[in-house]
PDB file of C-alpha atoms in Angstrom:
ATOM      1  CA  MET A  14      96.605  87.064 110.138  1.00  0.00           C
ATOM      2  CA  THR A  15      94.878  88.085 113.316  1.00  0.00           C
ATOM      3  CA  ASP A  16      96.866  88.277 116.502  1.00  0.00           C
ATOM      4  CA  ALA A  17      94.537  85.817 118.248  1.00  0.00           C
ATOM      5  CA  HIS A  18      97.339  83.314 117.717  1.00  0.00           C
ATOM      6  CA  SER A  19     101.057  83.894 117.641  1.00  0.00           C
ATOM      7  CA  PHE A  20     103.031  82.555 114.706  1.00  0.00           C
ATOM      8  CA  ARG A  21     104.262  79.642 116.784  1.00  0.00           C
ATOM      9  CA  GLU A  22     100.724  78.778 117.862  1.00  0.00           C
ATOM     10  CA  LYS A  23      99.596  78.752 114.232  1.00  0.00           C
ATOM     11  CA  VAL A  24     102.448  76.409 113.334  1.00  0.00           C
ATOM     12  CA  GLU A  25     101.387  74.033 116.090  1.00  0.00           C
ATOM     13  CA  LEU A  26      97.778  74.093 114.882  1.00  0.00           C
ATOM     14  CA  ALA A  27      98.889  73.523 111.292  1.00  0.00           C
ATOM     15  CA  TRP A  28     101.017  70.547 112.323  1.00  0.00           C
ATOM     16  CA  GLN A  29      98.045  69.023 114.115  1.00  0.00           C
ATOM     17  CA  ARG A  30      95.790  69.539 111.101  1.00  0.00           C
ATOM     18  CA  SER A  31      98.145  68.382 108.345  1.00  0.00           C
ATOM     19  CA  GLU A  32     100.268  65.869 110.302  1.00  0.00           C
ATOM     20  CA  SER A  33     103.026  67.016 107.965  1.00  0.00           C
ATOM     21  CA  LEU A  34     106.152  69.169 107.987  1.00  0.00           C
ATOM     22  CA  LEU A  35     105.665  70.200 104.346  1.00  0.00           C
ATOM     23  CA  CYS A  36     105.805  73.887 103.443  1.00  0.00           C
ATOM     24  CA  VAL A  37     104.619  74.572  99.889  1.00  0.00           C
ATOM     25  CA  GLY A  38     106.500  77.320  98.098  1.00  0.00           C
ATOM     26  CA  LEU A  39     104.345  79.562  95.906  1.00  0.00           C
ATOM     27  CA  ASP A  40     106.896  80.768  93.349  1.00  0.00           C
ATOM     28  CA  PRO A  41     105.006  81.134  90.064  1.00  0.00           C
ATOM     29  CA  ARG A  42     106.981  81.201  86.815  1.00  0.00           C
ATOM     30  CA  LEU A  43     105.139  82.511  83.764  1.00  0.00           C
ATOM     31  CA  GLU A  44     106.918  80.200  81.342  1.00  0.00           C
ATOM     32  CA  LEU A  45     105.826  77.171  83.396  1.00  0.00           C
ATOM     33  CA  LEU A  46     102.159  78.018  83.869  1.00  0.00           C
ATOM     34  CA  PRO A  47     100.018  75.044  82.805  1.00  0.00           C
ATOM     35  CA  ALA A  48      97.794  74.825  79.756  1.00  0.00           C
ATOM     36  CA  PRO A  49      94.566  76.199  81.299  1.00  0.00           C
ATOM     37  CA  PHE A  50      96.286  79.565  81.861  1.00  0.00           C
ATOM     38  CA  GLU A  51      97.722  82.185  79.557  1.00  0.00           C
ATOM     39  CA  LYS A  52     101.403  82.654  80.264  1.00  0.00           C
ATOM     40  CA  ASP A  53     100.992  86.213  81.465  1.00  0.00           C
ATOM     41  CA  ARG A  54     100.825  88.199  84.680  1.00  0.00           C
ATOM     42  CA  ASP A  55      97.020  88.215  84.727  1.00  0.00           C
ATOM     43  CA  SER A  56      97.013  84.452  85.291  1.00  0.00           C
ATOM     44  CA  VAL A  57      99.300  84.335  88.309  1.00  0.00           C
ATOM     45  CA  LEU A  58      96.860  84.951  91.142  1.00  0.00           C
ATOM     46  CA  GLU A  59      94.283  82.399  89.991  1.00  0.00           C
ATOM     47  CA  PHE A  60      97.019  79.844  89.334  1.00  0.00           C
ATOM     48  CA  CYS A  61      98.386  80.279  92.853  1.00  0.00           C
ATOM     49  CA  LYS A  62      94.920  79.960  94.358  1.00  0.00           C
ATOM     50  CA  THR A  63      94.467  76.616  92.591  1.00  0.00           C
ATOM     51  CA  ILE A  64      97.813  75.450  93.971  1.00  0.00           C
ATOM     52  CA  VAL A  65      96.806  76.445  97.499  1.00  0.00           C
ATOM     53  CA  ASP A  66      93.497  74.586  97.242  1.00  0.00           C
ATOM     54  CA  ALA A  67      95.138  71.491  95.736  1.00  0.00           C
ATOM     55  CA  THR A  68      97.826  71.246  98.429  1.00  0.00           C
ATOM     56  CA  SER A  69      96.088  72.613 101.528  1.00  0.00           C
ATOM     57  CA  GLU A  70      95.351  69.158 102.925  1.00  0.00           C
ATOM     58  CA  TYR A  71      99.062  68.334 103.036  1.00  0.00           C
ATOM     59  CA  ALA A  72     100.748  71.681 103.754  1.00  0.00           C
ATOM     60  CA  CYS A  73     101.570  72.967 107.220  1.00  0.00           C
ATOM     61  CA  ALA A  74     102.613  76.327 105.718  1.00  0.00           C
ATOM     62  CA  PHE A  75     102.749  78.279 102.477  1.00  0.00           C
ATOM     63  CA  LYS A  76     105.763  80.348 101.415  1.00  0.00           C
ATOM     64  CA  PRO A  77     105.384  82.868  98.584  1.00  0.00           C
ATOM     65  CA  ASN A  78     108.643  84.414  97.423  1.00  0.00           C
ATOM     66  CA  HIS A  79     108.214  88.171  97.077  1.00  0.00           C
ATOM     67  CA  ALA A  80     110.440  88.444  93.998  1.00  0.00           C
ATOM     68  CA  PHE A  81     108.188  86.295  91.797  1.00  0.00           C
ATOM     69  CA  TYR A  82     105.343  88.755  92.334  1.00  0.00           C
ATOM     70  CA  ALA A  83     107.189  92.081  92.532  1.00  0.00           C
ATOM     71  CA  ALA A  84     109.078  91.422  89.285  1.00  0.00           C
ATOM     72  CA  LEU A  85     105.700  91.326  87.523  1.00  0.00           C
ATOM     73  CA  GLY A  86     104.210  94.254  89.410  1.00  0.00           C
ATOM     74  CA  LEU A  87     101.899  91.894  91.291  1.00  0.00           C
ATOM     75  CA  GLU A  88     102.343  93.155  94.843  1.00  0.00           C
ATOM     76  CA  ASP A  89      98.607  93.736  95.240  1.00  0.00           C
ATOM     77  CA  GLU A  90      97.921  90.237  93.937  1.00  0.00           C
ATOM     78  CA  LEU A  91     100.382  88.872  96.489  1.00  0.00           C
ATOM     79  CA  ALA A  92      98.406  90.623  99.235  1.00  0.00           C
ATOM     80  CA  ASP A  93      95.208  89.147  97.772  1.00  0.00           C
ATOM     81  CA  LEU A  94      96.775  85.657  97.784  1.00  0.00           C
ATOM     82  CA  VAL A  95      97.736  85.959 101.444  1.00  0.00           C
ATOM     83  CA  GLU A  96      94.219  87.130 102.286  1.00  0.00           C
ATOM     84  CA  TYR A  97      92.781  84.178 100.348  1.00  0.00           C
ATOM     85  CA  ILE A  98      94.862  81.730 102.369  1.00  0.00           C
ATOM     86  CA  HIS A  99      93.956  83.384 105.670  1.00  0.00           C
ATOM     87  CA  ASN A 100      90.245  83.304 104.842  1.00  0.00           C
ATOM     88  CA  ARG A 101      90.049  79.735 103.555  1.00  0.00           C
ATOM     89  CA  TYR A 102      92.748  78.072 105.646  1.00  0.00           C
ATOM     90  CA  PRO A 103      92.998  80.205 108.785  1.00  0.00           C
ATOM     91  CA  VAL A 104      95.272  77.880 110.764  1.00  0.00           C
ATOM     92  CA  THR A 105      97.853  77.537 107.972  1.00  0.00           C
ATOM     93  CA  PRO A 106     100.594  80.163 108.358  1.00  0.00           C
ATOM     94  CA  VAL A 107     102.018  82.150 105.460  1.00  0.00           C
ATOM     95  CA  VAL A 108     105.749  82.885 105.401  1.00  0.00           C
ATOM     96  CA  LEU A 109     106.856  85.710 103.113  1.00  0.00           C
ATOM     97  CA  ASP A 110     110.248  84.857 101.651  1.00  0.00           C
ATOM     98  CA  ALA A 111     111.601  88.382 101.219  1.00  0.00           C
ATOM     99  CA  LYS A 112     115.077  88.159 102.796  1.00  0.00           C
ATOM    100  CA  ARG A 113     114.883  91.763 103.920  1.00  0.00           C
ATOM    101  CA  GLY A 114     118.070  93.216 105.370  1.00  0.00           C
ATOM    102  CA  ASP A 115     118.507  96.903 106.084  1.00  0.00           C
ATOM    103  CA  ILE A 116     118.920  99.182 109.075  1.00  0.00           C
ATOM    104  CA  ASP A 117     117.073 101.783 111.132  1.00  0.00           C
ATOM    105  CA  SER A 118     113.923 103.290 109.642  1.00  0.00           C
ATOM    106  CA  THR A 119     114.288 101.305 106.407  1.00  0.00           C
ATOM    107  CA  ALA A 120     114.079  97.985 108.244  1.00  0.00           C
ATOM    108  CA  GLU A 121     111.096  99.297 110.168  1.00  0.00           C
ATOM    109  CA  GLN A 122     109.320  99.992 106.880  1.00  0.00           C
ATOM    110  CA  TYR A 123     110.162  96.549 105.546  1.00  0.00           C
ATOM    111  CA  ALA A 124     108.525  95.123 108.681  1.00  0.00           C
ATOM    112  CA  VAL A 125     105.438  97.236 108.017  1.00  0.00           C
ATOM    113  CA  GLU A 126     105.411  95.993 104.426  1.00  0.00           C
ATOM    114  CA  ALA A 127     105.495  92.352 105.529  1.00  0.00           C
ATOM    115  CA  PHE A 128     103.160  92.495 108.497  1.00  0.00           C
ATOM    116  CA  GLU A 129     100.721  95.234 107.503  1.00  0.00           C
ATOM    117  CA  ARG A 130     100.668  95.472 103.730  1.00  0.00           C
ATOM    118  CA  TYR A 131     100.899  91.719 103.128  1.00  0.00           C
ATOM    119  CA  ASN A 132      99.671  90.639 106.576  1.00  0.00           C
ATOM    120  CA  VAL A 133     101.851  87.541 106.595  1.00  0.00           C
ATOM    121  CA  ASP A 134     102.480  85.401 109.641  1.00  0.00           C
ATOM    122  CA  ALA A 135     106.267  85.377 109.229  1.00  0.00           C
ATOM    123  CA  VAL A 136     109.035  86.781 107.050  1.00  0.00           C
ATOM    124  CA  THR A 137     112.617  85.851 106.182  1.00  0.00           C
ATOM    125  CA  VAL A 138     115.294  88.418 107.048  1.00  0.00           C
ATOM    126  CA  ASN A 139     118.967  88.840 106.212  1.00  0.00           C
ATOM    127  CA  PRO A 140     121.233  89.548 109.224  1.00  0.00           C
ATOM    128  CA  PHE A 141     124.473  90.130 107.346  1.00  0.00           C
ATOM    129  CA  LEU A 142     124.411  93.914 107.772  1.00  0.00           C
ATOM    130  CA  GLY A 143     124.243  93.348 111.524  1.00  0.00           C
ATOM    131  CA  TRP A 144     121.722  92.413 114.170  1.00  0.00           C
ATOM    132  CA  ASP A 145     120.054  95.832 113.967  1.00  0.00           C
ATOM    133  CA  THR A 146     118.624  94.688 110.628  1.00  0.00           C
ATOM    134  CA  VAL A 147     116.649  92.022 112.516  1.00  0.00           C
ATOM    135  CA  GLU A 148     115.449  93.956 115.564  1.00  0.00           C
ATOM    136  CA  PRO A 149     112.650  96.001 113.878  1.00  0.00           C
ATOM    137  CA  PHE A 150     110.964  92.739 112.855  1.00  0.00           C
ATOM    138  CA  LEU A 151     111.175  91.351 116.391  1.00  0.00           C
ATOM    139  CA  ALA A 152     109.108  94.295 117.609  1.00  0.00           C
ATOM    140  CA  TRP A 153     106.078  92.546 116.082  1.00  0.00           C
ATOM    141  CA  GLU A 154     105.833  90.145 118.977  1.00  0.00           C
ATOM    142  CA  ASN A 155     103.229  87.720 117.617  1.00  0.00           C
ATOM    143  CA  ARG A 156     104.718  87.461 114.135  1.00  0.00           C
ATOM    144  CA  GLY A 157     107.429  85.081 112.999  1.00  0.00           C
ATOM    145  CA  VAL A 158     110.941  85.917 111.848  1.00  0.00           C
ATOM    146  CA  PHE A 159     113.246  83.470 110.052  1.00  0.00           C
ATOM    147  CA  VAL A 160     116.871  84.625 110.086  1.00  0.00           C
ATOM    148  CA  LEU A 161     119.143  83.512 107.240  1.00  0.00           C
ATOM    149  CA  CYS A 162     121.805  81.273 108.717  1.00  0.00           C
ATOM    150  CA  ARG A 163     123.270  78.697 106.293  1.00  0.00           C
ATOM    151  CA  THR A 164     121.721  78.986 102.878  1.00  0.00           C
ATOM    152  CA  SER A 165     121.617  76.397 100.102  1.00  0.00           C
ATOM    153  CA  ASN A 166     123.233  78.394  97.285  1.00  0.00           C
ATOM    154  CA  LYS A 167     126.732  77.284  96.287  1.00  0.00           C
ATOM    155  CA  GLY A 168     128.374  80.664  96.824  1.00  0.00           C
ATOM    156  CA  SER A 169     127.155  81.060 100.396  1.00  0.00           C
ATOM    157  CA  ALA A 170     130.206  79.415 101.967  1.00  0.00           C
ATOM    158  CA  TRP A 171     132.330  82.424 100.970  1.00  0.00           C
ATOM    159  CA  LEU A 172     130.769  84.354 103.837  1.00  0.00           C
ATOM    160  CA  GLN A 173     128.702  82.038 105.999  1.00  0.00           C
ATOM    161  CA  THR A 174     131.415  79.502 106.823  1.00  0.00           C
ATOM    162  CA  GLN A 175     134.065  82.114 107.686  1.00  0.00           C
ATOM    163  CA  PRO A 176     136.209  82.216 109.790  1.00  0.00           C
ATOM    164  CA  ASP A 177     137.298  78.620 110.328  1.00  0.00           C
ATOM    165  CA  ILE A 178     136.779  78.926 114.080  1.00  0.00           C
ATOM    166  CA  ASP A 179     133.338  80.123 115.206  1.00  0.00           C
ATOM    167  CA  PRO A 180     132.031  80.752 111.662  1.00  0.00           C
ATOM    168  CA  VAL A 181     129.267  83.227 110.952  1.00  0.00           C
ATOM    169  CA  TYR A 182     126.499  80.629 110.607  1.00  0.00           C
ATOM    170  CA  GLU A 183     127.294  79.215 114.056  1.00  0.00           C
ATOM    171  CA  GLN A 184     127.249  82.705 115.561  1.00  0.00           C
ATOM    172  CA  ILE A 185     123.838  83.376 114.021  1.00  0.00           C
ATOM    173  CA  ALA A 186     122.458  80.075 115.301  1.00  0.00           C
ATOM    174  CA  GLU A 187     123.730  80.759 118.802  1.00  0.00           C
ATOM    175  CA  ARG A 188     122.324  84.279 118.825  1.00  0.00           C
ATOM    176  CA  VAL A 189     118.861  83.185 117.728  1.00  0.00           C
ATOM    177  CA  ASP A 190     118.862  80.307 120.208  1.00  0.00           C
ATOM    178  CA  ALA A 191     119.777  82.714 123.010  1.00  0.00           C
ATOM    179  CA  LEU A 192     116.621  84.735 122.304  1.00  0.00           C
ATOM    180  CA  ASN A 193     114.551  81.800 123.544  1.00  0.00           C
ATOM    181  CA  ASN A 194     111.714  83.150 121.381  1.00  0.00           C
ATOM    182  CA  PRO A 195     109.512  80.471 119.773  1.00  0.00           C
ATOM    183  CA  ASN A 196     108.483  82.902 117.014  1.00  0.00           C
ATOM    184  CA  VAL A 197     112.069  83.346 115.781  1.00  0.00           C
ATOM    185  CA  GLY A 198     113.692  80.673 113.629  1.00  0.00           C
ATOM    186  CA  LEU A 199     116.508  80.065 111.195  1.00  0.00           C
ATOM    187  CA  VAL A 200     116.751  79.450 107.450  1.00  0.00           C
ATOM    188  CA  VAL A 201     119.060  76.495 106.852  1.00  0.00           C
ATOM    189  CA  GLY A 202     119.495  74.842 103.466  1.00  0.00           C
ATOM    190  CA  ALA A 203     118.965  71.114 103.109  1.00  0.00           C
ATOM    191  CA  THR A 204     121.951  70.811 100.769  1.00  0.00           C
ATOM    192  CA  ASN A 205     124.480  71.330 103.600  1.00  0.00           C
ATOM    193  CA  LEU A 206     123.663  68.428 105.901  1.00  0.00           C
ATOM    194  CA  GLU A 207     126.817  68.623 108.003  1.00  0.00           C
ATOM    195  CA  GLU A 208     126.162  72.259 108.830  1.00  0.00           C
ATOM    196  CA  LEU A 209     122.454  71.519 109.365  1.00  0.00           C
ATOM    197  CA  ARG A 210     123.398  68.964 111.996  1.00  0.00           C
ATOM    198  CA  GLU A 211     125.735  71.440 113.696  1.00  0.00           C
ATOM    199  CA  ILE A 212     123.089  74.170 113.682  1.00  0.00           C
ATOM    200  CA  ARG A 213     120.595  71.824 115.298  1.00  0.00           C
ATOM    201  CA  ASP A 214     123.187  71.194 118.029  1.00  0.00           C
ATOM    202  CA  TYR A 215     123.647  74.940 118.559  1.00  0.00           C
ATOM    203  CA  ALA A 216     119.903  75.617 118.469  1.00  0.00           C
ATOM    204  CA  PRO A 217     118.277  72.421 119.747  1.00  0.00           C
ATOM    205  CA  GLU A 218     114.697  73.705 119.954  1.00  0.00           C
ATOM    206  CA  THR A 219     114.687  76.464 117.311  1.00  0.00           C
ATOM    207  CA  LEU A 220     112.267  76.233 114.392  1.00  0.00           C
ATOM    208  CA  LEU A 221     114.116  75.776 111.092  1.00  0.00           C
ATOM    209  CA  LEU A 222     112.820  76.730 107.656  1.00  0.00           C
ATOM    210  CA  ILE A 223     114.596  74.357 105.289  1.00  0.00           C
ATOM    211  CA  PRO A 224     114.669  74.863 101.500  1.00  0.00           C
ATOM    212  CA  GLY A 225     116.526  72.624  99.079  1.00  0.00           C
ATOM    213  CA  VAL A 226     114.408  69.451  98.916  1.00  0.00           C
ATOM    214  CA  GLY A 227     113.239  68.500  95.441  1.00  0.00           C
ATOM    215  CA  ILE A 228     114.697  70.258  92.411  1.00  0.00           C
ATOM    216  CA  GLN A 229     117.844  71.294  94.335  1.00  0.00           C
ATOM    217  CA  GLY A 230     118.546  67.641  95.059  1.00  0.00           C
ATOM    218  CA  ALA A 231     118.207  67.211  98.818  1.00  0.00           C
ATOM    219  CA  GLN A 232     116.168  64.321 100.216  1.00  0.00           C
ATOM    220  CA  ALA A 233     113.455  64.693 102.851  1.00  0.00           C
ATOM    221  CA  VAL A 234     114.626  61.629 104.762  1.00  0.00           C
ATOM    222  CA  ASP A 235     118.067  63.182 105.273  1.00  0.00           C
ATOM    223  CA  VAL A 236     116.551  66.447 106.482  1.00  0.00           C
ATOM    224  CA  LEU A 237     114.318  64.648 108.979  1.00  0.00           C
ATOM    225  CA  GLU A 238     117.227  62.626 110.328  1.00  0.00           C
ATOM    226  CA  THR A 239     119.533  65.629 110.553  1.00  0.00           C
ATOM    227  CA  GLY A 240     117.394  68.697 111.194  1.00  0.00           C
ATOM    228  CA  CYS A 241     114.516  67.693 113.433  1.00  0.00           C
ATOM    229  CA  ALA A 242     114.591  68.434 117.131  1.00  0.00           C
ATOM    230  CA  ASP A 243     114.221  65.690 119.714  1.00  0.00           C
ATOM    231  CA  ASP A 244     110.428  65.897 119.404  1.00  0.00           C
ATOM    232  CA  GLY A 245     110.654  65.012 115.697  1.00  0.00           C
ATOM    233  CA  ARG A 246     109.466  68.452 114.667  1.00  0.00           C
ATOM    234  CA  GLU A 247     110.825  72.016 114.650  1.00  0.00           C
ATOM    235  CA  VAL A 248     111.269  72.070 110.878  1.00  0.00           C
ATOM    236  CA  LEU A 249     109.270  73.445 107.967  1.00  0.00           C
ATOM    237  CA  ILE A 250     110.585  71.706 104.861  1.00  0.00           C
ATOM    238  CA  ASN A 251     109.919  73.789 101.775  1.00  0.00           C
ATOM    239  CA  VAL A 252     109.246  72.392  98.320  1.00  0.00           C
ATOM    240  CA  SER A 253     108.358  74.791  95.511  1.00  0.00           C
ATOM    241  CA  ARG A 254     108.941  73.829  91.884  1.00  0.00           C
ATOM    242  CA  GLY A 255     108.911  70.117  92.709  1.00  0.00           C
ATOM    243  CA  ILE A 256     105.214  70.469  93.481  1.00  0.00           C
ATOM    244  CA  ILE A 257     103.769  73.392  91.556  1.00  0.00           C
ATOM    245  CA  HIS A 258     105.560  73.263  88.187  1.00  0.00           C
ATOM    246  CA  GLN A 259     106.063  69.592  87.319  1.00  0.00           C
ATOM    247  CA  ASP A 260     103.125  69.414  84.903  1.00  0.00           C
ATOM    248  CA  GLN A 261     102.085  72.033  82.362  1.00  0.00           C
ATOM    249  CA  SER A 262      99.133  70.065  80.992  1.00  0.00           C
ATOM    250  CA  THR A 263      95.423  70.659  81.494  1.00  0.00           C
ATOM    251  CA  ASN A 264      95.563  67.932  84.169  1.00  0.00           C
ATOM    252  CA  TYR A 265      98.177  69.790  86.206  1.00  0.00           C
ATOM    253  CA  LEU A 266      96.134  69.786  89.410  1.00  0.00           C
ATOM    254  CA  ASP A 267      96.223  65.990  89.559  1.00  0.00           C
ATOM    255  CA  SER A 268     100.015  66.144  89.489  1.00  0.00           C
ATOM    256  CA  VAL A 269     100.140  68.996  91.999  1.00  0.00           C
ATOM    257  CA  THR A 270      97.999  67.087  94.475  1.00  0.00           C
ATOM    258  CA  ALA A 271      99.909  63.846  93.922  1.00  0.00           C
ATOM    259  CA  ASN A 272     103.268  65.575  94.352  1.00  0.00           C
ATOM    260  CA  ALA A 273     102.153  67.297  97.552  1.00  0.00           C
ATOM    261  CA  ARG A 274     100.758  64.039  98.910  1.00  0.00           C
ATOM    262  CA  GLU A 275     104.007  62.222  98.141  1.00  0.00           C
ATOM    263  CA  TYR A 276     106.226  64.848  99.746  1.00  0.00           C
ATOM    264  CA  ALA A 277     103.934  65.042 102.764  1.00  0.00           C
ATOM    265  CA  SER A 278     104.115  61.262 103.170  1.00  0.00           C
ATOM    266  CA  GLN A 279     107.900  61.614 103.380  1.00  0.00           C
ATOM    267  CA  MET A 280     107.536  64.343 106.023  1.00  0.00           C
ATOM    268  CA  THR A 281     104.909  62.839 108.314  1.00  0.00           C
ATOM    269  CA  ILE A 282     105.152  64.089 111.876  1.00  0.00           C
ATOM    270  CA  SER A 283     106.371  61.342 114.170  1.00  0.00           C
ATOM    271  CA  SER A 284     104.164  60.595 117.143  1.00  0.00           C
TER     272      SER A 284
END
């Protein structure tokens, strides 16, 4: 990313280009790589590049999850993938799903990792150690930060919905909304529609990154009805495995493109 555009400006440009709210998750699994590739770490970068090219027409953002690369020792390849996207699709933002959450100098280094080493447009962060885990990322004024708020995993309610009055997820939503910073958004799972609706009420114009559509069972139509702002936007709806790993045959790219087209058609930006 160059700082000619802020993260928010890149999102706006990507919406105009794609006319879609679809964010494609780039979470490669070796055991699910299609037939043209060996199921090994040396295949991952080229596989991901083919996914990017096959879905670029329909995606308003790409979201690689750091763990799928770091577990294989592919951090340099992740940086190469981000550079590939920036070079070929310069108005399509890249969100690094890293869920970083630490304090003081450690958080500062995680910000450097995201915004210098990987040069991503935005990163996900975990606020549950306290707001000082978020602040070092906000110092990068033109980059995006998505703060975990109400996540889609089943065990999240143990913490995020406590206490009964003024639960943690509502406090996070209110705090991010109070920043009035268009580059700062929230991560809200699509599998908790009641809470998604409440969060939209607490943060009426905040950009939401929404996982959970596809394999996890949530439906795009429900997310659009519940999570969009009054302008029919302000959401990036992520789909990962439901697009990139539904076909392991030599014709996988046909399925990838068709899946992306179908999801994008369900997430068309309203005029």
